[in-house]
């Protein structure tokens, strides 16, 4: 298959490119600079440089493939505009399309499934109308919603917990650390994208979670290496991390990822606790 995707140089996207190429697929990575094009080539993709906010250009590139996936994120105030442009391009191209979401969409929930009511925090509430347009499209569409992604030295746990130390060297918790985080290794996420893209049919939303849901305290203790942990109030976490980001990290969530397993997916990466303990 020829797979056309955005985000091929990012944390999750580069893992997806490696997984697709290893499975024998040809990958076109849509990028916005020559520097990014060089990075895409290193992962085995053929880059196409252009303006991804230009729905016409992106649609033409998507139409050249057997399927398309959107994994990129700007991380800035133009995130909503960017996703809207990509979705418009995908609808214009008409090929099977895989969109990227995230577990925070379901808010506090001890047993998240695809049918659970949506209750996103302010940080990701913008996703709801964008994803509604994806699900209502007259073509095969799927929305991959990973849990907290980790592995290969990246992801939120490595960026938020491991380096956050107080004056005594203890790892700072987010709140009191009693909340659970869903978890899934980045390489396991990549396998799901491959399975969904190869399938080529509309699967709706797909929660991608390993079924291992440690508490933040358990994760911080693993990262601390014996140095101990330091709880803080929710207000202190909001002041340190920013209100919207902290509120997302304070969500208490658990998920099994049962629907993804129906595709033949079996997560095999080391657990998040093992990753943090290994440093």
Short mmCIF file of C-alpha atoms in Angstrom, two decimals:
data_model
loop_
_atom_site.label_atom_id
_atom_site.label_comp_id
_atom_site.label_asym_id
_atom_site.label_seq_id
_atom_site.Cartn_x
_atom_site.Cartn_y
_atom_site.Cartn_z
CA UNK A 1 0.00 0.00 0.00
CA UNK A 2 0.94 3.64 -0.46
CA UNK A 3 0.24 5.42 2.84
CA UNK A 4 0.26 9.23 2.97
CA UNK A 5 0.56 10.78 6.40
CA UNK A 6 1.30 13.91 8.37
CA UNK A 7 3.53 13.96 11.44
CA UNK A 8 6.07 11.50 10.05
CA UNK A 9 8.92 13.20 11.89
CA UNK A 10 7.16 13.44 15.27
CA UNK A 11 7.26 11.17 18.29
CA UNK A 12 4.34 8.90 17.36
CA UNK A 13 4.46 9.55 13.61
CA UNK A 14 8.08 8.47 13.19
CA UNK A 15 7.26 5.19 14.97
CA UNK A 16 4.33 4.70 12.58
CA UNK A 17 6.57 5.32 9.57
CA UNK A 18 9.09 2.74 10.80
CA UNK A 19 6.31 0.20 11.41
CA UNK A 20 4.75 0.73 7.97
CA UNK A 21 8.05 0.57 6.11
CA UNK A 22 9.06 -2.59 7.99
CA UNK A 23 5.77 -4.18 6.88
CA UNK A 24 6.57 -3.42 3.23
CA UNK A 25 4.38 -0.36 2.69
CA UNK A 26 5.46 2.77 0.81
CA UNK A 27 5.07 5.90 2.93
CA UNK A 28 4.78 9.51 1.82
CA UNK A 29 5.36 11.94 4.69
CA UNK A 30 3.86 15.41 4.24
CA UNK A 31 6.24 17.96 5.76
CA UNK A 32 6.63 21.72 5.84
CA UNK A 33 10.40 22.16 5.46
CA UNK A 34 13.48 20.67 3.81
CA UNK A 35 14.88 19.93 7.28
CA UNK A 36 11.80 17.88 8.12
CA UNK A 37 12.09 16.15 4.74
CA UNK A 38 15.58 14.95 5.67
CA UNK A 39 14.26 13.56 8.95
CA UNK A 40 11.43 11.74 7.16
CA UNK A 41 13.90 10.09 4.77
CA UNK A 42 15.92 8.77 7.72
CA UNK A 43 12.85 6.90 8.91
CA UNK A 44 12.25 5.42 5.47
CA UNK A 45 9.54 7.73 4.12
CA UNK A 46 9.41 9.67 0.87
CA UNK A 47 8.85 13.31 1.83
CA UNK A 48 6.57 15.81 0.11
CA UNK A 49 7.22 19.41 1.11
CA UNK A 50 4.31 21.83 1.09
CA UNK A 51 1.84 23.93 3.04
CA UNK A 52 -0.26 21.55 5.11
CA UNK A 53 -2.69 24.37 5.89
CA UNK A 54 -3.50 24.41 2.16
CA UNK A 55 -6.34 21.89 1.99
CA UNK A 56 -6.09 21.70 -1.79
CA UNK A 57 -2.42 20.75 -1.78
CA UNK A 58 -2.88 18.25 1.05
CA UNK A 59 -5.96 16.71 -0.58
CA UNK A 60 -4.03 16.12 -3.79
CA UNK A 61 -1.29 14.36 -1.84
CA UNK A 62 -3.77 12.25 0.14
CA UNK A 63 -5.49 11.22 -3.09
CA UNK A 64 -2.19 9.77 -4.35
CA UNK A 65 -2.28 7.12 -1.62
CA UNK A 66 -4.38 4.09 -0.80
CA UNK A 67 -5.02 5.53 2.66
CA UNK A 68 -4.15 8.64 4.66
CA UNK A 69 -3.38 9.35 8.32
CA UNK A 70 -3.10 12.58 10.29
CA UNK A 71 -0.65 12.32 13.19
CA UNK A 72 0.89 15.81 13.22
CA UNK A 73 0.14 18.56 15.75
CA UNK A 74 1.38 22.12 15.82
CA UNK A 75 1.29 22.38 19.60
CA UNK A 76 0.30 26.03 19.30
CA UNK A 77 -2.78 28.25 19.05
CA UNK A 78 -3.27 27.24 15.41
CA UNK A 79 -3.88 23.59 16.34
CA UNK A 80 -7.62 23.77 15.70
CA UNK A 81 -7.18 25.52 12.35
CA UNK A 82 -4.56 22.92 11.39
CA UNK A 83 -6.77 19.94 12.20
CA UNK A 84 -9.70 21.51 10.38
CA UNK A 85 -7.55 22.02 7.28
CA UNK A 86 -6.30 18.43 7.34
CA UNK A 87 -9.80 17.01 7.83
CA UNK A 88 -11.11 19.14 4.96
CA UNK A 89 -8.31 17.80 2.77
CA UNK A 90 -9.05 14.21 3.76
CA UNK A 91 -12.74 14.64 2.96
CA UNK A 92 -11.87 16.12 -0.41
CA UNK A 93 -9.49 13.26 -1.22
CA UNK A 94 -12.04 10.61 -0.28
CA UNK A 95 -9.52 7.89 0.58
CA UNK A 96 -9.75 5.85 3.82
CA UNK A 97 -8.65 8.24 6.54
CA UNK A 98 -7.24 7.77 10.04
CA UNK A 99 -7.40 10.73 12.44
CA UNK A 100 -5.55 11.07 15.74
CA UNK A 101 -7.21 11.88 19.05
CA UNK A 102 -6.33 11.04 22.66
CA UNK A 103 -7.59 9.41 25.82
CA UNK A 104 -8.29 12.70 27.60
CA UNK A 105 -11.40 13.04 25.44
CA UNK A 106 -13.33 10.87 27.92
CA UNK A 107 -12.46 12.75 31.12
CA UNK A 108 -12.55 11.04 34.52
CA UNK A 109 -13.60 7.44 33.94
CA UNK A 110 -12.48 4.14 35.54
CA UNK A 111 -13.42 2.01 32.52
CA UNK A 112 -13.14 3.93 29.26
CA UNK A 113 -14.52 2.37 26.10
CA UNK A 114 -15.29 3.87 22.72
CA UNK A 115 -18.94 4.20 23.75
CA UNK A 116 -18.24 6.07 26.99
CA UNK A 117 -19.64 9.62 27.18
CA UNK A 118 -17.23 12.34 26.11
CA UNK A 119 -16.11 14.71 28.87
CA UNK A 120 -12.91 16.37 27.67
CA UNK A 121 -10.96 18.88 29.75
CA UNK A 122 -10.63 22.41 28.39
CA UNK A 123 -7.27 21.52 26.83
CA UNK A 124 -8.82 19.11 24.33
CA UNK A 125 -12.49 20.15 24.15
CA UNK A 126 -11.87 21.56 20.66
CA UNK A 127 -11.46 18.00 19.37
CA UNK A 128 -15.14 17.13 19.73
CA UNK A 129 -16.59 19.09 16.76
CA UNK A 130 -13.57 18.29 14.57
CA UNK A 131 -13.93 14.59 15.23
CA UNK A 132 -17.69 14.72 14.71
CA UNK A 133 -17.03 15.88 11.15
CA UNK A 134 -14.62 12.98 10.66
CA UNK A 135 -17.11 10.40 11.92
CA UNK A 136 -19.92 11.83 9.79
CA UNK A 137 -17.88 11.81 6.57
CA UNK A 138 -19.10 9.77 3.60
CA UNK A 139 -15.95 7.64 3.42
CA UNK A 140 -14.13 5.08 5.60
CA UNK A 141 -12.82 6.94 8.66
CA UNK A 142 -11.25 5.89 11.94
CA UNK A 143 -10.09 7.87 14.96
CA UNK A 144 -7.15 6.43 16.89
CA UNK A 145 -7.15 7.61 20.52
CA UNK A 146 -3.98 6.52 22.33
CA UNK A 147 -3.60 6.51 26.08
CA UNK A 148 -0.57 8.16 27.70
CA UNK A 149 2.18 7.24 25.23
CA UNK A 150 5.70 6.40 26.41
CA UNK A 151 8.85 4.64 25.25
CA UNK A 152 12.08 5.40 23.38
CA UNK A 153 12.85 8.15 25.88
CA UNK A 154 9.83 10.26 24.98
CA UNK A 155 6.25 10.91 25.99
CA UNK A 156 4.54 12.77 28.82
CA UNK A 157 5.82 10.61 31.71
CA UNK A 158 9.45 11.11 30.72
CA UNK A 159 8.90 14.82 30.15
CA UNK A 160 6.69 15.65 33.14
CA UNK A 161 7.56 13.26 35.96
CA UNK A 162 11.18 12.21 35.62
CA UNK A 163 12.77 15.71 35.53
CA UNK A 164 10.40 17.32 38.06
CA UNK A 165 12.37 17.34 41.31
CA UNK A 166 11.99 19.44 44.44
CA UNK A 167 14.83 20.95 46.44
CA UNK A 168 15.37 17.59 48.18
CA UNK A 169 15.62 15.70 44.89
CA UNK A 170 12.20 14.07 45.23
CA UNK A 171 10.04 13.57 42.12
CA UNK A 172 7.06 15.91 42.16
CA UNK A 173 3.66 14.29 41.81
CA UNK A 174 0.80 15.84 39.86
CA UNK A 175 -1.68 16.46 42.66
CA UNK A 176 -1.50 13.75 45.31
CA UNK A 177 -0.68 11.10 42.70
CA UNK A 178 -3.73 8.93 43.38
CA UNK A 179 -5.11 9.32 39.83
CA UNK A 180 -4.57 6.55 37.29
CA UNK A 181 -3.07 7.12 33.86
CA UNK A 182 -3.75 4.84 30.92
CA UNK A 183 -0.55 3.74 29.22
CA UNK A 184 0.68 2.39 25.89
CA UNK A 185 4.16 2.03 24.38
CA UNK A 186 4.81 4.13 21.28
CA UNK A 187 5.81 1.09 19.21
CA UNK A 188 2.57 -0.65 20.16
CA UNK A 189 0.63 2.45 19.07
CA UNK A 190 2.40 2.28 15.72
CA UNK A 191 1.21 -1.30 15.20
CA UNK A 192 -2.41 -0.20 15.68
CA UNK A 193 -2.06 2.51 13.05
CA UNK A 194 -0.68 -0.09 10.64
CA UNK A 195 -3.52 -2.52 11.33
CA UNK A 196 -6.16 0.17 10.88
CA UNK A 197 -4.60 1.50 7.67
CA UNK A 198 -4.22 -1.98 6.20
CA UNK A 199 -7.84 -2.72 7.00
CA UNK A 200 -9.04 0.29 5.01
CA UNK A 201 -12.52 0.31 6.56
CA UNK A 202 -14.15 2.79 8.89
CA UNK A 203 -13.78 1.70 12.52
CA UNK A 204 -15.03 4.83 14.26
CA UNK A 205 -13.20 5.63 17.49
CA UNK A 206 -10.52 3.21 18.70
CA UNK A 207 -9.06 3.47 22.21
CA UNK A 208 -5.44 2.32 22.16
CA UNK A 209 -4.40 1.33 25.68
CA UNK A 210 -2.32 -1.53 27.03
CA UNK A 211 -4.72 -2.25 29.88
CA UNK A 212 -2.04 -1.28 32.42
CA UNK A 213 -3.24 1.78 34.34
CA UNK A 214 -0.74 2.77 37.05
CA UNK A 215 -1.26 5.61 39.48
CA UNK A 216 0.85 8.72 39.12
CA UNK A 217 2.37 7.92 42.52
CA UNK A 218 3.48 4.49 41.25
CA UNK A 219 5.04 6.11 38.21
CA UNK A 220 6.80 8.82 40.22
CA UNK A 221 8.19 6.24 42.64
CA UNK A 222 9.56 4.28 39.69
CA UNK A 223 11.19 7.43 38.29
CA UNK A 224 12.53 8.53 41.69
CA UNK A 225 15.04 5.74 42.01
CA UNK A 226 14.78 5.75 45.79
CA UNK A 227 14.84 9.53 46.15
CA UNK A 228 11.18 9.66 47.17
CA UNK A 229 8.19 11.59 45.87
CA UNK A 230 6.66 14.95 46.74
CA UNK A 231 2.87 15.36 46.60
CA UNK A 232 1.34 18.74 45.87
CA UNK A 233 -2.15 20.19 45.82
CA UNK A 234 -4.08 20.44 42.58
CA UNK A 235 -3.62 24.20 42.78
CA UNK A 236 0.14 23.84 43.10
CA UNK A 237 0.20 21.55 40.08
CA UNK A 238 -1.82 24.06 38.07
CA UNK A 239 0.57 26.86 39.03
CA UNK A 240 3.60 24.76 38.07
CA UNK A 241 2.33 23.19 34.83
CA UNK A 242 -0.37 25.57 33.64
CA UNK A 243 -4.04 25.19 34.48
CA UNK A 244 -5.28 23.39 31.39
CA UNK A 245 -2.37 20.94 31.12
CA UNK A 246 -2.49 20.16 34.84
CA UNK A 247 -6.25 19.56 34.72
CA UNK A 248 -5.70 16.99 31.97
CA UNK A 249 -2.94 15.28 33.96
CA UNK A 250 -5.16 15.23 37.06
CA UNK A 251 -7.81 13.13 35.28
CA UNK A 252 -8.33 9.68 36.79
CA UNK A 253 -8.60 7.30 33.82
CA UNK A 254 -8.41 3.58 33.12
CA UNK A 255 -8.93 1.64 29.88
CA UNK A 256 -8.38 -1.88 28.56
CA UNK A 257 -8.15 -1.27 24.80
CA UNK A 258 -10.40 -4.27 24.12
CA UNK A 259 -11.63 -3.08 20.71
CA UNK A 260 -8.07 -2.64 19.44
CA UNK A 261 -7.31 -6.23 20.42
CA UNK A 262 -10.12 -7.38 18.14
CA UNK A 263 -7.89 -6.28 15.25
CA UNK A 264 -5.30 -8.86 16.30
CA UNK A 265 -3.27 -6.34 18.31
CA UNK A 266 -1.30 -7.56 21.32
CA UNK A 267 0.73 -4.86 23.09
CA UNK A 268 4.23 -6.15 23.75
CA UNK A 269 6.32 -3.17 24.90
CA UNK A 270 7.75 -2.93 28.40
CA UNK A 271 5.42 -1.38 30.97
CA UNK A 272 5.57 2.31 31.80
CA UNK A 273 6.76 1.52 35.32
CA UNK A 274 9.59 -0.59 33.87
CA UNK A 275 10.54 2.21 31.48
CA UNK A 276 10.70 4.83 34.24
CA UNK A 277 12.57 2.53 36.58
CA UNK A 278 15.18 1.87 33.89
CA UNK A 279 15.64 5.61 33.44
#
